[in-house]
């Protein structure tokens, strides 16, 4: 996360700064009206949070009492600082540090211009949780002391590189910092916390822990060896471990496993075999190591090396920017082509409890990982077609890192396009023409309404299509969403931050029911999407009313009626006083996931149908799958319309439309080999770890049912009643097929145990969904 008060009008800077600090669990206690503040924060893969703060005189409060237990450090980089906690007061000079536990409020007084680094380390990390209790009061480390100089130098290097540091580059700090803290806590803790027998036992244990760390690579390490070294009996040493809640052997095994896990995930050890790593850290055979690793982390060593994260790491500690540094580097070099294979496995973890247990793709031979970047030659804008040339060829079980671009990026080109070479190329439009000319399924000569090629009959930028080997009509394709990350801005002014747009548009449900003047208005709200600390959230930056825009071809657009029209900042009035102190939880998902329909003509990307398309259901996010029926050979999968967040109904016409990069897995379920409830699917279905979500539409197969003018008729025939009827029928069939229920049983269950909701009323073919919770069924 990056923030500066300079991005806000002067009268709003204080409120904006307070709001920004709150996102990193800091309270602004006192500050001058004319405040300046800059904040850059980064959360590592292990959940260690680094936050560099620069500002004018102010007083802050650190209070992590409502969060998981943690240890925190403040390093003063420049200026002066006074820390107060109860009756304890400490003055710090440049290079000094103050630290404490997360359960007591500490005020930080900064009397002049300053720069500091706040570090928060979860106490749950293996290196800390069994070795140290959190301090109950603050302590300081002086830069002139040897230990202070070492830690100060380590943290200062992080502060200096925090804007550009990657997960791989931070790994050595992740490894060293918890170990450093564990030793420092006991060494510097207040005397009263170490007094008496308890203090003596804690001191012995700390020395024992350090001895074990130094001897982890010794396969013959034993409790007798450590007890002899510290001149205590093995029985007494075992009792010390029991007082800490575990046994000697379990502690040694967990520490060895953690060392192996770090090496397996480190690019520095990528060329070493798993056997080399496990033998280095004291394990004697690979079979027992693999069993212990799976018991500890929920996945095999091979899976972890391939995936690079534990099953819940990405949910708890989302990465910045792209899903992984490896994929970002590959894209930046320009050395990969669409469809080029990668053999480094999926870059992010699979969610535990993912559905379809009969498909063991992770262990199968030949699984590949592809990169599909977004470029003019890998996207199609506003339409689906069975005749599109594939941008990528995959086999069942393959992984794909896929980039997607929002069709709303020109609502604020400065934040969402400038500096981004791919976005600039796709959106490029001059008086001489467009790089991507067709935008929709209409005529290229704009002979219907004259808005431009494609007429905007379909609006979404879709990446693909992806050809799936062996997919035939009657089969079902499962698309697993493993991770989605916002695409960061490449503009130096907003580097690393992510933005999206929400348009209250003329096609929104609200448009004919406005209260205030002018009643015929469209409003664009620009949001910043923050995913770097704790709960990912979005907050409004500003909004503006749409004004007539003249596109580079000379056509005037009085309404938001054609995708990608550049908005001239000189023609709009930005209102920064909008949705203050409101946080929208980020629920990243794809609005559009589609297989090509079996239809001769181009198909408008807006109305969804049984082939998928613009389904706009926020449940299709990380950890979920969508099942789609195959209509044409190869399936031809396309993804687009990425959303940072959306509520059920998408009432005003759009979500927070935000470019995203995702990791997906594509699985083919042949018609004759699938489970019955999958084999008979002829409509889209979402599955999460806890739910099945059945999708119904006003006109589920409108291309077949509404005749030659289906693509215009569908917009005239939407109703919640017909969507509800379709959803009910599908959910009834699903329960009767999957659970072998009678019709009467299914109807009763649908009424008393299933939630029906409105997916969207914005897409010309309205949607209703049924949420069937898996917990309803005992087995």
Short mmCIF file of N, CA, C and O in Angstrom, two decimals, residues 354-422:
data_model
loop_
_atom_site.label_atom_id
_atom_site.label_comp_id
_atom_site.label_asym_id
_atom_site.label_seq_id
_atom_site.Cartn_x
_atom_site.Cartn_y
_atom_site.Cartn_z
N UNK A 354 -10.92 -28.14 -1.95
CA UNK A 354 -11.48 -27.87 -3.26
C UNK A 354 -12.28 -29.06 -3.74
O UNK A 354 -12.05 -30.20 -3.38
N UNK A 355 -13.24 -28.79 -4.62
CA UNK A 355 -14.21 -29.80 -4.99
C UNK A 355 -13.67 -30.79 -6.00
O UNK A 355 -12.56 -30.70 -6.47
N UNK A 356 -14.53 -31.74 -6.37
CA UNK A 356 -14.25 -32.79 -7.35
C UNK A 356 -13.04 -33.61 -6.92
O UNK A 356 -11.96 -33.52 -7.46
N UNK A 357 -13.25 -34.43 -5.91
CA UNK A 357 -12.17 -35.17 -5.30
C UNK A 357 -11.65 -36.29 -6.17
O UNK A 357 -10.59 -36.84 -5.92
N UNK A 358 -12.40 -36.68 -7.24
CA UNK A 358 -11.95 -37.80 -8.06
C UNK A 358 -10.92 -37.38 -9.09
O UNK A 358 -10.40 -38.21 -9.82
N UNK A 359 -10.59 -36.10 -9.17
CA UNK A 359 -9.59 -35.61 -10.12
C UNK A 359 -8.32 -35.27 -9.38
O UNK A 359 -8.27 -34.30 -8.63
N UNK A 360 -7.27 -36.05 -9.56
CA UNK A 360 -6.01 -35.84 -8.85
C UNK A 360 -4.99 -35.19 -9.79
O UNK A 360 -3.99 -35.79 -10.16
N UNK A 361 -5.26 -33.97 -10.20
CA UNK A 361 -4.42 -33.36 -11.22
C UNK A 361 -3.07 -32.93 -10.68
O UNK A 361 -2.09 -32.85 -11.41
N UNK A 362 -2.97 -32.66 -9.38
CA UNK A 362 -1.72 -32.13 -8.84
C UNK A 362 -0.58 -33.13 -8.91
O UNK A 362 0.57 -32.77 -9.00
N UNK A 363 -0.92 -34.43 -8.80
CA UNK A 363 0.11 -35.44 -8.80
C UNK A 363 0.32 -36.06 -10.18
O UNK A 363 1.17 -36.90 -10.38
N UNK A 364 -0.52 -35.69 -11.14
CA UNK A 364 -0.45 -36.33 -12.44
C UNK A 364 0.75 -35.87 -13.25
O UNK A 364 1.26 -34.77 -13.08
N UNK A 365 1.23 -36.74 -14.15
CA UNK A 365 2.37 -36.37 -14.99
C UNK A 365 1.96 -35.38 -16.07
O UNK A 365 0.81 -35.36 -16.51
N UNK A 366 2.89 -34.56 -16.48
CA UNK A 366 2.68 -33.69 -17.63
C UNK A 366 1.90 -32.43 -17.36
O UNK A 366 1.55 -31.72 -18.30
N UNK A 367 1.57 -32.13 -16.10
CA UNK A 367 0.86 -30.89 -15.81
C UNK A 367 1.78 -29.71 -16.09
O UNK A 367 2.93 -29.68 -15.66
N UNK A 368 1.28 -28.72 -16.83
CA UNK A 368 2.10 -27.59 -17.26
C UNK A 368 1.56 -26.29 -16.67
O UNK A 368 0.41 -26.23 -16.25
N UNK A 369 2.41 -25.28 -16.69
CA UNK A 369 2.00 -23.95 -16.24
C UNK A 369 2.29 -22.97 -17.37
O UNK A 369 3.41 -22.88 -17.85
N UNK A 370 1.26 -22.25 -17.79
CA UNK A 370 1.35 -21.33 -18.91
C UNK A 370 1.22 -19.89 -18.41
O UNK A 370 0.63 -19.63 -17.38
N UNK A 371 1.74 -18.96 -19.22
CA UNK A 371 1.55 -17.53 -18.97
C UNK A 371 0.78 -16.96 -20.15
O UNK A 371 1.20 -17.11 -21.30
N UNK A 372 -0.36 -16.33 -19.87
CA UNK A 372 -1.14 -15.69 -20.93
C UNK A 372 -1.25 -14.20 -20.61
O UNK A 372 -2.13 -13.78 -19.86
N UNK A 373 -0.34 -13.39 -21.15
CA UNK A 373 -0.38 -11.95 -20.87
C UNK A 373 -1.49 -11.27 -21.64
O UNK A 373 -2.00 -11.82 -22.64
N UNK A 374 -1.88 -10.10 -21.19
CA UNK A 374 -2.88 -9.33 -21.90
C UNK A 374 -2.17 -8.45 -22.92
O UNK A 374 -1.26 -7.68 -22.57
N UNK A 375 -2.54 -8.60 -24.20
CA UNK A 375 -1.96 -7.83 -25.30
C UNK A 375 -3.02 -7.69 -26.39
O UNK A 375 -4.02 -8.42 -26.37
N UNK A 376 -2.83 -6.81 -27.35
CA UNK A 376 -3.84 -6.69 -28.41
C UNK A 376 -4.13 -7.99 -29.14
O UNK A 376 -5.25 -8.21 -29.59
N UNK A 377 -3.13 -8.89 -29.23
CA UNK A 377 -3.34 -10.13 -29.96
C UNK A 377 -3.80 -11.29 -29.08
O UNK A 377 -3.98 -12.40 -29.56
N UNK A 378 -4.00 -11.04 -27.78
CA UNK A 378 -4.49 -12.10 -26.89
C UNK A 378 -5.84 -11.75 -26.29
O UNK A 378 -6.30 -12.44 -25.37
N UNK A 379 -6.48 -10.69 -26.77
CA UNK A 379 -7.79 -10.30 -26.23
C UNK A 379 -8.80 -10.16 -27.36
O UNK A 379 -8.44 -10.00 -28.54
N UNK A 380 -10.06 -10.25 -27.01
CA UNK A 380 -11.15 -9.88 -27.91
C UNK A 380 -12.09 -9.01 -27.09
O UNK A 380 -12.36 -9.28 -25.92
N UNK A 381 -12.59 -7.95 -27.71
CA UNK A 381 -13.26 -6.88 -26.97
C UNK A 381 -14.76 -6.89 -27.27
O UNK A 381 -15.20 -6.50 -28.35
N UNK A 382 -15.55 -7.36 -26.30
CA UNK A 382 -16.99 -7.18 -26.36
C UNK A 382 -17.78 -8.28 -27.03
O UNK A 382 -18.98 -8.11 -27.25
N UNK A 383 -17.16 -9.40 -27.36
CA UNK A 383 -17.92 -10.44 -28.06
C UNK A 383 -17.28 -11.81 -27.82
O UNK A 383 -16.12 -11.93 -27.43
N UNK A 384 -18.09 -12.86 -28.05
CA UNK A 384 -17.63 -14.24 -28.08
C UNK A 384 -17.85 -14.78 -29.49
O UNK A 384 -18.76 -14.35 -30.21
N UNK A 385 -17.03 -15.74 -29.87
CA UNK A 385 -17.19 -16.35 -31.18
C UNK A 385 -16.56 -17.73 -31.20
O UNK A 385 -15.45 -17.92 -30.68
N UNK A 386 -17.25 -18.68 -31.80
CA UNK A 386 -16.70 -20.02 -31.96
C UNK A 386 -15.60 -20.07 -33.00
O UNK A 386 -14.90 -21.08 -33.12
N UNK A 387 -15.44 -18.97 -33.76
CA UNK A 387 -14.45 -18.93 -34.84
C UNK A 387 -13.16 -18.21 -34.45
O UNK A 387 -12.27 -18.05 -35.30
N UNK A 388 -13.03 -17.77 -33.20
CA UNK A 388 -11.81 -17.07 -32.78
C UNK A 388 -10.63 -18.03 -32.73
O UNK A 388 -10.75 -19.18 -32.29
N UNK A 389 -9.47 -17.56 -33.18
CA UNK A 389 -8.25 -18.35 -33.10
C UNK A 389 -7.78 -18.39 -31.65
O UNK A 389 -7.69 -17.36 -30.98
N UNK A 390 -7.46 -19.57 -31.11
CA UNK A 390 -7.03 -19.66 -29.71
C UNK A 390 -5.76 -18.85 -29.44
O UNK A 390 -4.83 -18.83 -30.27
N UNK A 391 -5.73 -18.20 -28.29
CA UNK A 391 -4.52 -17.51 -27.84
C UNK A 391 -3.61 -18.45 -27.06
O UNK A 391 -2.45 -18.12 -26.81
N UNK A 392 -4.15 -19.62 -26.66
CA UNK A 392 -3.39 -20.56 -25.84
C UNK A 392 -4.02 -21.93 -25.98
O UNK A 392 -5.24 -22.06 -26.13
N UNK A 393 -3.17 -22.97 -25.95
CA UNK A 393 -3.64 -24.35 -25.96
C UNK A 393 -3.21 -25.02 -24.67
O UNK A 393 -2.04 -24.97 -24.30
N UNK A 394 -4.15 -25.65 -23.98
CA UNK A 394 -3.85 -26.30 -22.70
C UNK A 394 -4.41 -27.72 -22.72
O UNK A 394 -5.26 -28.07 -23.55
N UNK A 395 -3.93 -28.52 -21.77
CA UNK A 395 -4.49 -29.84 -21.50
C UNK A 395 -5.20 -29.80 -20.15
O UNK A 395 -4.94 -28.93 -19.32
N UNK A 396 -6.06 -30.76 -19.94
CA UNK A 396 -6.75 -30.85 -18.66
C UNK A 396 -5.74 -30.96 -17.52
O UNK A 396 -4.79 -31.74 -17.58
N UNK A 397 -5.93 -30.16 -16.50
CA UNK A 397 -5.02 -30.13 -15.35
C UNK A 397 -3.98 -29.04 -15.42
O UNK A 397 -3.32 -28.76 -14.42
N UNK A 398 -3.81 -28.41 -16.58
CA UNK A 398 -2.80 -27.35 -16.70
C UNK A 398 -3.20 -26.12 -15.90
O UNK A 398 -4.39 -25.84 -15.69
N UNK A 399 -2.17 -25.39 -15.48
CA UNK A 399 -2.34 -24.12 -14.79
C UNK A 399 -2.05 -22.98 -15.76
O UNK A 399 -1.21 -23.09 -16.65
N UNK A 400 -2.71 -21.86 -15.55
CA UNK A 400 -2.50 -20.69 -16.40
C UNK A 400 -2.46 -19.45 -15.51
O UNK A 400 -3.37 -19.23 -14.70
N UNK A 401 -1.40 -18.68 -15.64
CA UNK A 401 -1.39 -17.33 -15.08
C UNK A 401 -1.93 -16.42 -16.18
O UNK A 401 -1.36 -16.33 -17.26
N UNK A 402 -3.05 -15.79 -15.92
CA UNK A 402 -3.76 -15.04 -16.96
C UNK A 402 -3.97 -13.60 -16.51
O UNK A 402 -4.41 -13.34 -15.39
N UNK A 403 -3.61 -12.67 -17.38
CA UNK A 403 -3.83 -11.25 -17.12
C UNK A 403 -5.15 -10.82 -17.76
O UNK A 403 -5.46 -11.23 -18.89
N UNK A 404 -5.89 -10.00 -17.05
CA UNK A 404 -7.14 -9.46 -17.58
C UNK A 404 -7.18 -7.95 -17.33
O UNK A 404 -6.65 -7.47 -16.34
N UNK A 405 -7.82 -7.25 -18.24
CA UNK A 405 -7.84 -5.79 -18.21
C UNK A 405 -9.29 -5.32 -18.17
O UNK A 405 -10.14 -5.82 -18.90
N UNK A 406 -9.58 -4.35 -17.30
CA UNK A 406 -10.93 -3.82 -17.24
C UNK A 406 -11.21 -2.90 -18.43
O UNK A 406 -10.34 -2.14 -18.88
N UNK A 407 -12.43 -2.97 -18.93
CA UNK A 407 -12.85 -2.09 -20.03
C UNK A 407 -13.19 -0.69 -19.52
O UNK A 407 -13.60 0.17 -20.30
N UNK A 408 -13.01 -0.44 -18.20
CA UNK A 408 -13.29 0.88 -17.62
C UNK A 408 -12.01 1.66 -17.31
O UNK A 408 -12.08 2.68 -16.63
N UNK A 409 -10.87 1.20 -17.78
CA UNK A 409 -9.61 1.84 -17.39
C UNK A 409 -9.52 3.29 -17.83
O UNK A 409 -8.86 4.11 -17.18
N UNK A 410 -10.17 3.66 -18.93
CA UNK A 410 -10.11 5.04 -19.40
C UNK A 410 -10.97 5.99 -18.57
O UNK A 410 -10.99 7.19 -18.83
N UNK A 411 -11.70 5.47 -17.58
CA UNK A 411 -12.42 6.37 -16.67
C UNK A 411 -11.43 7.20 -15.86
O UNK A 411 -11.76 8.29 -15.40
N UNK A 412 -10.23 6.67 -15.64
CA UNK A 412 -9.12 7.43 -15.05
C UNK A 412 -7.84 6.87 -15.65
O UNK A 412 -7.16 6.02 -15.06
N UNK A 413 -7.51 7.32 -16.84
CA UNK A 413 -6.36 6.79 -17.56
C UNK A 413 -5.06 7.06 -16.82
O UNK A 413 -4.11 6.27 -16.90
N UNK A 414 -5.00 8.16 -16.07
CA UNK A 414 -3.78 8.49 -15.34
C UNK A 414 -3.44 7.39 -14.35
O UNK A 414 -2.27 7.02 -14.19
N UNK A 415 -4.42 6.85 -13.68
CA UNK A 415 -4.19 5.83 -12.66
C UNK A 415 -4.17 4.42 -13.22
O UNK A 415 -3.45 3.56 -12.73
N UNK A 416 -4.96 4.15 -14.27
CA UNK A 416 -5.15 2.76 -14.70
C UNK A 416 -4.55 2.41 -16.04
O UNK A 416 -4.55 1.23 -16.41
N UNK A 417 -4.00 3.39 -16.78
CA UNK A 417 -3.42 3.08 -18.09
C UNK A 417 -2.00 3.61 -18.23
O UNK A 417 -1.10 2.88 -18.67
N UNK A 418 -1.77 4.87 -17.86
CA UNK A 418 -0.48 5.50 -18.12
C UNK A 418 0.67 4.73 -17.50
O UNK A 418 0.64 4.35 -16.33
N UNK A 419 1.69 4.47 -18.30
CA UNK A 419 2.87 3.74 -17.84
C UNK A 419 2.75 2.24 -17.97
O UNK A 419 3.75 1.53 -17.86
N UNK A 420 1.55 1.75 -18.23
CA UNK A 420 1.31 0.31 -18.38
C UNK A 420 1.32 0.01 -19.88
O UNK A 420 0.36 0.30 -20.60
N UNK A 421 2.41 -0.58 -20.38
CA UNK A 421 2.60 -0.74 -21.81
C UNK A 421 1.48 -1.54 -22.45
O UNK A 421 0.99 -1.20 -23.54
N UNK A 422 1.04 -2.62 -21.78
CA UNK A 422 -0.02 -3.45 -22.37
C UNK A 422 -1.34 -2.68 -22.43
O UNK A 422 -2.05 -2.71 -23.44
#
